[in-house]
Amino acid sequence: MSDDLELASTSQAQPDRFEDPGLPPHTPRRGDLDPKANKVSERIVVALFTISILGTIAMIAAYFALPPGQTAATMQRSNLAMGLGLAFALLGIGTGAVHWAKSLMSDHEVSEQRHELRSSDEVRAEAVAALKEGAEDSAIGRRTVLKGAVATSLALFPLTIAVPLIGNVGGDWDVAKFKHTMWKKGTRLTTDPLGRPIKAADVTIGSITSVMPEGIEQTAHPLDEKAKAVVVLLRLDPRDLKIQPGREDWQYDGIVAYSKICTHVGCPVALYEQQTHHLLCPCHQSTFDVADGAKVVFGPAKRALPQLPITVDSDGYLVASSDFTEPVGPSFWERLR
Amino acid sequence: MTSPAAATADYLDQRTGIGGAVKEFARKVFPDHWSFLLGEIALYSFVTLLISGTFLTMFFVPSMTEVTYHGPWASLQGTRMSEAFASTLRLSFEVRGGLLMRQVHHWAALIFMASIVTHMMRVFFTGAFRKPRELNWVVGFTLLLLGLAAGFSGYSLPDDVLSGNGLRISDGVLRAVPIIGTYGSYFLFGGEFPGEALIPRLFTVHILLVPGLILALVGLHLFMVVLAKHTQYPGSGRSDRNVVGFPLFPVYVAKAGGFFFMVFGVIALMAATMQINPVWNYGPYDPSPVSAGSQPDWYMLFLDGALRLMPGGAEFVVGGFTVPLNILIPAMVVPGVLFGVLATYPFIEAYATGDRREHHVLDRPRNRPFRTALGVSLLVAFFVLVLAGSNDLIATHFHLSINDITWVLRFALFLAPAAAFVVTKRMCLALQRRDRELVLHGHEHATILRTQSGEYIEVHQPLNEHERWIRVQHDPIRPLQVAPAQDSRGVRRKGYAADVRRAKLSRLFYADRVEPVTPAELAAAHSHGEHDALPGATAQHELVPGGHGALVADEDGH
């Protein structure tokens, strides 16, 4: 009531806050006053439920009459017919029920009291007493060794499930596999997905090819191998190519091979811009300059795409001179270890 | 006891005592507002997901065993693919109604997430999370995370090229985690990516673990709503001590029941007319191809956008170990901050406000400028990240440089939320001043009177008491004050430093404010004439120095 001091200047004493005026008067709907309007509302509700019945019939008819067929068009027609039937079957019920509630059921607002959620002091006291009684009964407070034994056994027993689960769930847990691919000295480069070996002479300047190691389909897990070993093969005009020191014999006459797996989070780096020699990852737009060691020129990746050292064999086919000299794909903690 | 209904009721009640529950709940009152339907949409789209999902499990084969396709879809004839992908094709082309159920399921998932997020926005901006509903906010927040998990695990099941690349990104993110990253990847994939274990594992997660948890938590969520009764918007006759609305039976049985059919119906309409995830065009997963312009489902876009915005230079090597901050920051820190703020906000606000009473009447967002501004700035940051996740589409549709867009969005991620905060807060304060103006002076009337002395005055129509109440019903909230560092005997009291910190936070929330008109101010405005405003009616009122007691909410004035 200290506010009274502040309000002394006003002529009469005022309450601190406004009073809630209470619920506003109820405005009747047309249907409440006019039986005709009421009847119309009822007819509308009946019509809506009838639409639902017709929708169900249409859906069943479409199920029998329109099989999905062989083409995208027949499939979409079947989907459209059944879907519209289903939609009307559902929307008829939904709009009918809601219109019924809004136009025909009572719209007088009702007020209900709330009660504080906390239990009363007496109930709380009884609850505490019950717990105390139970605790005393079990003498849990005094038996500390027993308490320790219970806690320890409960804490340990989940290991019986966790240990076998964790032991098996990661396969052989040999994470060193991340560091090697199936490329080795003499592995032929073959086209993806047909698996044809590639003659150096057939690679045109400005071209880009997706390449797999020969024999990948014969491995135990071709997709796992491909996820690491897939390579892009490009041929640049040797005048455009900035050869990295120490990698003089990693390319063959302007033909270079880089890992296709982005060093950011591992998407295939698939978009090539011939004019600028930029490779772009379509997932997060990391951009690599293939004329300059596939170094990053833009985007969220940090490292250049690993280069696969290549040469030609005696038949003129492109082959790897070794595996990649660093792990391919996204960075991980022990990558350089 | 002759009618069949009465006989059945008697039978049931003798065995369950259900009469008590019926008496309790049949006429239970729920308040009415369109924004309360957002949570219902989430519930009903979840039911739609359960119905359509059960249908799909009858035909989907969760296996990565390789098969060769010999089905009606010509362009994939003879292609090798996993059984998961082949069975998805069979669902689309050979199971009648299978494509419809697939599309219902996918659209329902998108709507499920959208309705969870908008429902959460409604709860946030109206302060429905305040005591006694903080715990239910946490339950709802957990449901949001479970929704993300459900969406992500389900999206990956068809084993198509698009979702496979999504999994590959998850693998890259997982590997970035220091020390345990590579083991995390093996844990998920059962060995090297992609392996042959993932689809069956995701299937179990998607159809058992996550929906089971969602179902349990939805039950808890609704139970807690019933326990505390629903909140209501401010209005005359509505207070923290009552709930005004319509009875469950028959009004809400019809309305809510009908609304379920409407939600399901709209989803069916979408599934009938809008194609979603045509995996037969993408092809089975293969680590080599990827299509340009590939986007994840909308609720994952912000994470993808964060990954796109982060410059690569943040990766570094220390002691031979690689720490890819260019991945850890966008994929772990950004969602960590976003979800951390969301999960803890009710507790932070209660701490800054310092009141301990129950709140059942919702806030008008304008009356909580700091909260509203914070919410809008979080949304703006989310939206910038969504745009960043679509930067390639923006570039191709508007013929812009992808690099320029990325740079603009990098700055926008910091500047836009800050600007949104300031603008929203100012708008809230301005709207509150507008409310004061209306209460004090009434509606403009477009009538000008000239007095005998030649003075012109504009006639205002005073507000009726119901119009006025909605603008004056809220409590003025003032920043917490700190009790002096020393007590009366000059002894430094414990917890003073903590109190100072708390008061600082409280000032951050409530220093800028406009308080509701009091009856005295209205009386003064009337007695002094229209142009003679009280000091309280102007901006001077905003920075009322608080009281000087201990650190308590200064609700009783000063």
PDB file of N, CA, C and O in Angstrom, chain A residues 25-56:
ATOM      1  N   PRO A  25     -20.365 -10.300 -22.077  1.00  0.00           N
ATOM      2  CA  PRO A  25     -21.667 -10.933 -22.322  1.00  0.00           C
ATOM      3  C   PRO A  25     -21.601 -11.862 -23.521  1.00  0.00           C
ATOM      4  O   PRO A  25     -20.847 -11.643 -24.459  1.00  0.00           O
ATOM      5  N   HIS A  26     -22.397 -12.926 -23.466  1.00  0.00           N
ATOM      6  CA  HIS A  26     -22.412 -13.936 -24.526  1.00  0.00           C
ATOM      7  C   HIS A  26     -23.203 -13.430 -25.724  1.00  0.00           C
ATOM      8  O   HIS A  26     -24.286 -12.886 -25.565  1.00  0.00           O
ATOM      9  N   THR A  27     -22.615 -13.576 -26.912  1.00  0.00           N
ATOM     10  CA  THR A  27     -23.347 -13.199 -28.126  1.00  0.00           C
ATOM     11  C   THR A  27     -23.893 -14.467 -28.765  1.00  0.00           C
ATOM     12  O   THR A  27     -23.118 -15.343 -29.136  1.00  0.00           O
ATOM     13  N   PRO A  28     -25.216 -14.587 -28.884  1.00  0.00           N
ATOM     14  CA  PRO A  28     -25.768 -15.814 -29.473  1.00  0.00           C
ATOM     15  C   PRO A  28     -25.467 -15.900 -30.970  1.00  0.00           C
ATOM     16  O   PRO A  28     -25.331 -14.881 -31.641  1.00  0.00           O
ATOM     17  N   ARG A  29     -25.367 -17.155 -31.442  1.00  0.00           N
ATOM     18  CA  ARG A  29     -25.168 -17.353 -32.879  1.00  0.00           C
ATOM     19  C   ARG A  29     -26.514 -17.266 -33.593  1.00  0.00           C
ATOM     20  O   ARG A  29     -27.565 -17.334 -32.950  1.00  0.00           O
ATOM     21  N   ARG A  30     -26.455 -17.164 -34.919  1.00  0.00           N
ATOM     22  CA  ARG A  30     -27.708 -17.079 -35.666  1.00  0.00           C
ATOM     23  C   ARG A  30     -28.560 -18.323 -35.425  1.00  0.00           C
ATOM     24  O   ARG A  30     -29.768 -18.236 -35.247  1.00  0.00           O
ATOM     25  N   GLY A  31     -27.888 -19.457 -35.378  1.00  0.00           N
ATOM     26  CA  GLY A  31     -28.609 -20.713 -35.212  1.00  0.00           C
ATOM     27  C   GLY A  31     -29.285 -20.840 -33.857  1.00  0.00           C
ATOM     28  O   GLY A  31     -30.223 -21.611 -33.692  1.00  0.00           O
ATOM     29  N   ASP A  32     -28.773 -20.098 -32.856  1.00  0.00           N
ATOM     30  CA  ASP A  32     -29.383 -20.158 -31.530  1.00  0.00           C
ATOM     31  C   ASP A  32     -30.735 -19.447 -31.529  1.00  0.00           C
ATOM     32  O   ASP A  32     -31.601 -19.736 -30.712  1.00  0.00           O
ATOM     33  N   LEU A  33     -30.873 -18.434 -32.412  1.00  0.00           N
ATOM     34  CA  LEU A  33     -32.088 -17.626 -32.411  1.00  0.00           C
ATOM     35  C   LEU A  33     -33.063 -18.079 -33.488  1.00  0.00           C
ATOM     36  O   LEU A  33     -34.268 -18.033 -33.310  1.00  0.00           O
ATOM     37  N   ASP A  34     -32.507 -18.531 -34.612  1.00  0.00           N
ATOM     38  CA  ASP A  34     -33.336 -18.829 -35.767  1.00  0.00           C
ATOM     39  C   ASP A  34     -33.302 -20.332 -36.033  1.00  0.00           C
ATOM     40  O   ASP A  34     -32.291 -20.875 -36.462  1.00  0.00           O
ATOM     41  N   PRO A  35     -34.417 -21.022 -35.778  1.00  0.00           N
ATOM     42  CA  PRO A  35     -34.430 -22.479 -35.978  1.00  0.00           C
ATOM     43  C   PRO A  35     -34.105 -22.868 -37.416  1.00  0.00           C
ATOM     44  O   PRO A  35     -33.580 -23.945 -37.679  1.00  0.00           O
ATOM     45  N   LYS A  36     -34.415 -21.946 -38.369  1.00  0.00           N
ATOM     46  CA  LYS A  36     -34.133 -22.248 -39.765  1.00  0.00           C
ATOM     47  C   LYS A  36     -32.625 -22.358 -39.975  1.00  0.00           C
ATOM     48  O   LYS A  36     -32.118 -23.290 -40.607  1.00  0.00           O
ATOM     49  N   ALA A  37     -31.894 -21.371 -39.438  1.00  0.00           N
ATOM     50  CA  ALA A  37     -30.428 -21.385 -39.573  1.00  0.00           C
ATOM     51  C   ALA A  37     -29.865 -22.634 -38.901  1.00  0.00           C
ATOM     52  O   ALA A  37     -28.915 -23.250 -39.387  1.00  0.00           O
ATOM     53  N   ASN A  38     -30.466 -23.010 -37.790  1.00  0.00           N
ATOM     54  CA  ASN A  38     -30.045 -24.200 -37.076  1.00  0.00           C
ATOM     55  C   ASN A  38     -30.194 -25.438 -37.964  1.00  0.00           C
ATOM     56  O   ASN A  38     -29.307 -26.275 -38.048  1.00  0.00           O
ATOM     57  N   LYS A  39     -31.317 -25.498 -38.661  1.00  0.00           N
ATOM     58  CA  LYS A  39     -31.596 -26.631 -39.545  1.00  0.00           C
ATOM     59  C   LYS A  39     -30.566 -26.659 -40.695  1.00  0.00           C
ATOM     60  O   LYS A  39     -30.082 -27.726 -41.089  1.00  0.00           O
ATOM     61  N   VAL A  40     -30.248 -25.472 -41.213  1.00  0.00           N
ATOM     62  CA  VAL A  40     -29.277 -25.386 -42.315  1.00  0.00           C
ATOM     63  C   VAL A  40     -27.934 -25.946 -41.854  1.00  0.00           C
ATOM     64  O   VAL A  40     -27.281 -26.734 -42.549  1.00  0.00           O
ATOM     65  N   SER A  41     -27.517 -25.546 -40.639  1.00  0.00           N
ATOM     66  CA  SER A  41     -26.241 -26.041 -40.117  1.00  0.00           C
ATOM     67  C   SER A  41     -26.251 -27.559 -40.053  1.00  0.00           C
ATOM     68  O   SER A  41     -25.282 -28.218 -40.417  1.00  0.00           O
ATOM     69  N   GLU A  42     -27.368 -28.106 -39.589  1.00  0.00           N
ATOM     70  CA  GLU A  42     -27.440 -29.560 -39.475  1.00  0.00           C
ATOM     71  C   GLU A  42     -27.291 -30.217 -40.837  1.00  0.00           C
ATOM     72  O   GLU A  42     -26.577 -31.210 -40.999  1.00  0.00           O
ATOM     73  N   ARG A  43     -27.950 -29.595 -41.860  1.00  0.00           N
ATOM     74  CA  ARG A  43     -27.862 -30.170 -43.211  1.00  0.00           C
ATOM     75  C   ARG A  43     -26.429 -30.116 -43.724  1.00  0.00           C
ATOM     76  O   ARG A  43     -25.959 -31.037 -44.388  1.00  0.00           O
ATOM     77  N   ILE A  44     -25.735 -29.030 -43.410  1.00  0.00           N
ATOM     78  CA  ILE A  44     -24.338 -28.913 -43.866  1.00  0.00           C
ATOM     79  C   ILE A  44     -23.501 -30.034 -43.244  1.00  0.00           C
ATOM     80  O   ILE A  44     -22.696 -30.681 -43.914  1.00  0.00           O
ATOM     81  N   VAL A  45     -23.727 -30.281 -41.951  1.00  0.00           N
ATOM     82  CA  VAL A  45     -22.962 -31.342 -41.281  1.00  0.00           C
ATOM     83  C   VAL A  45     -23.238 -32.683 -41.946  1.00  0.00           C
ATOM     84  O   VAL A  45     -22.315 -33.456 -42.238  1.00  0.00           O
ATOM     85  N   VAL A  46     -24.514 -32.944 -42.230  1.00  0.00           N
ATOM     86  CA  VAL A  46     -24.868 -34.210 -42.896  1.00  0.00           C
ATOM     87  C   VAL A  46     -24.172 -34.293 -44.255  1.00  0.00           C
ATOM     88  O   VAL A  46     -23.605 -35.326 -44.628  1.00  0.00           O
ATOM     89  N   ALA A  47     -24.167 -33.183 -44.995  1.00  0.00           N
ATOM     90  CA  ALA A  47     -23.536 -33.166 -46.320  1.00  0.00           C
ATOM     91  C   ALA A  47     -22.046 -33.475 -46.198  1.00  0.00           C
ATOM     92  O   ALA A  47     -21.492 -34.233 -47.010  1.00  0.00           O
ATOM     93  N   LEU A  48     -21.401 -32.918 -45.194  1.00  0.00           N
ATOM     94  CA  LEU A  48     -19.956 -33.140 -45.036  1.00  0.00           C
ATOM     95  C   LEU A  48     -19.663 -34.616 -44.751  1.00  0.00           C
ATOM     96  O   LEU A  48     -18.745 -35.196 -45.324  1.00  0.00           O
ATOM     97  N   PHE A  49     -20.465 -35.211 -43.878  1.00  0.00           N
ATOM     98  CA  PHE A  49     -20.248 -36.639 -43.613  1.00  0.00           C
ATOM     99  C   PHE A  49     -20.538 -37.463 -44.870  1.00  0.00           C
ATOM    100  O   PHE A  49     -19.888 -38.486 -45.105  1.00  0.00           O
ATOM    101  N   THR A  50     -21.508 -37.010 -45.679  1.00  0.00           N
ATOM    102  CA  THR A  50     -21.801 -37.723 -46.926  1.00  0.00           C
ATOM    103  C   THR A  50     -20.604 -37.665 -47.872  1.00  0.00           C
ATOM    104  O   THR A  50     -20.266 -38.646 -48.550  1.00  0.00           O
ATOM    105  N   ILE A  51     -19.936 -36.505 -47.914  1.00  0.00           N
ATOM    106  CA  ILE A  51     -18.729 -36.384 -48.753  1.00  0.00           C
ATOM    107  C   ILE A  51     -17.706 -37.431 -48.327  1.00  0.00           C
ATOM    108  O   ILE A  51     -17.057 -38.071 -49.155  1.00  0.00           O
ATOM    109  N   SER A  52     -17.585 -37.635 -47.016  1.00  0.00           N
ATOM    110  CA  SER A  52     -16.642 -38.635 -46.523  1.00  0.00           C
ATOM    111  C   SER A  52     -17.003 -40.026 -47.056  1.00  0.00           C
ATOM    112  O   SER A  52     -16.137 -40.769 -47.519  1.00  0.00           O
ATOM    113  N   ILE A  53     -18.297 -40.348 -47.006  1.00  0.00           N
ATOM    114  CA  ILE A  53     -18.728 -41.674 -47.485  1.00  0.00           C
ATOM    115  C   ILE A  53     -18.368 -41.829 -48.958  1.00  0.00           C
ATOM    116  O   ILE A  53     -17.801 -42.848 -49.385  1.00  0.00           O
ATOM    117  N   LEU A  54     -18.644 -40.778 -49.746  1.00  0.00           N
ATOM    118  CA  LEU A  54     -18.332 -40.837 -51.174  1.00  0.00           C
ATOM    119  C   LEU A  54     -16.826 -40.968 -51.391  1.00  0.00           C
ATOM    120  O   LEU A  54     -16.365 -41.691 -52.283  1.00  0.00           O
ATOM    121  N   GLY A  55     -16.034 -40.280 -50.544  1.00  0.00           N
ATOM    122  CA  GLY A  55     -14.575 -40.356 -50.664  1.00  0.00           C
ATOM    123  C   GLY A  55     -14.084 -41.780 -50.450  1.00  0.00           C
ATOM    124  O   GLY A  55     -13.234 -42.278 -51.189  1.00  0.00           O
ATOM    125  N   THR A  56     -14.627 -42.432 -49.426  1.00  0.00           N
ATOM    126  CA  THR A  56     -14.219 -43.815 -49.166  1.00  0.00           C
ATOM    127  C   THR A  56     -14.554 -44.706 -50.354  1.00  0.00           C
ATOM    128  O   THR A  56     -13.727 -45.515 -50.797  1.00  0.00           O
TER     129      THR A  56
END
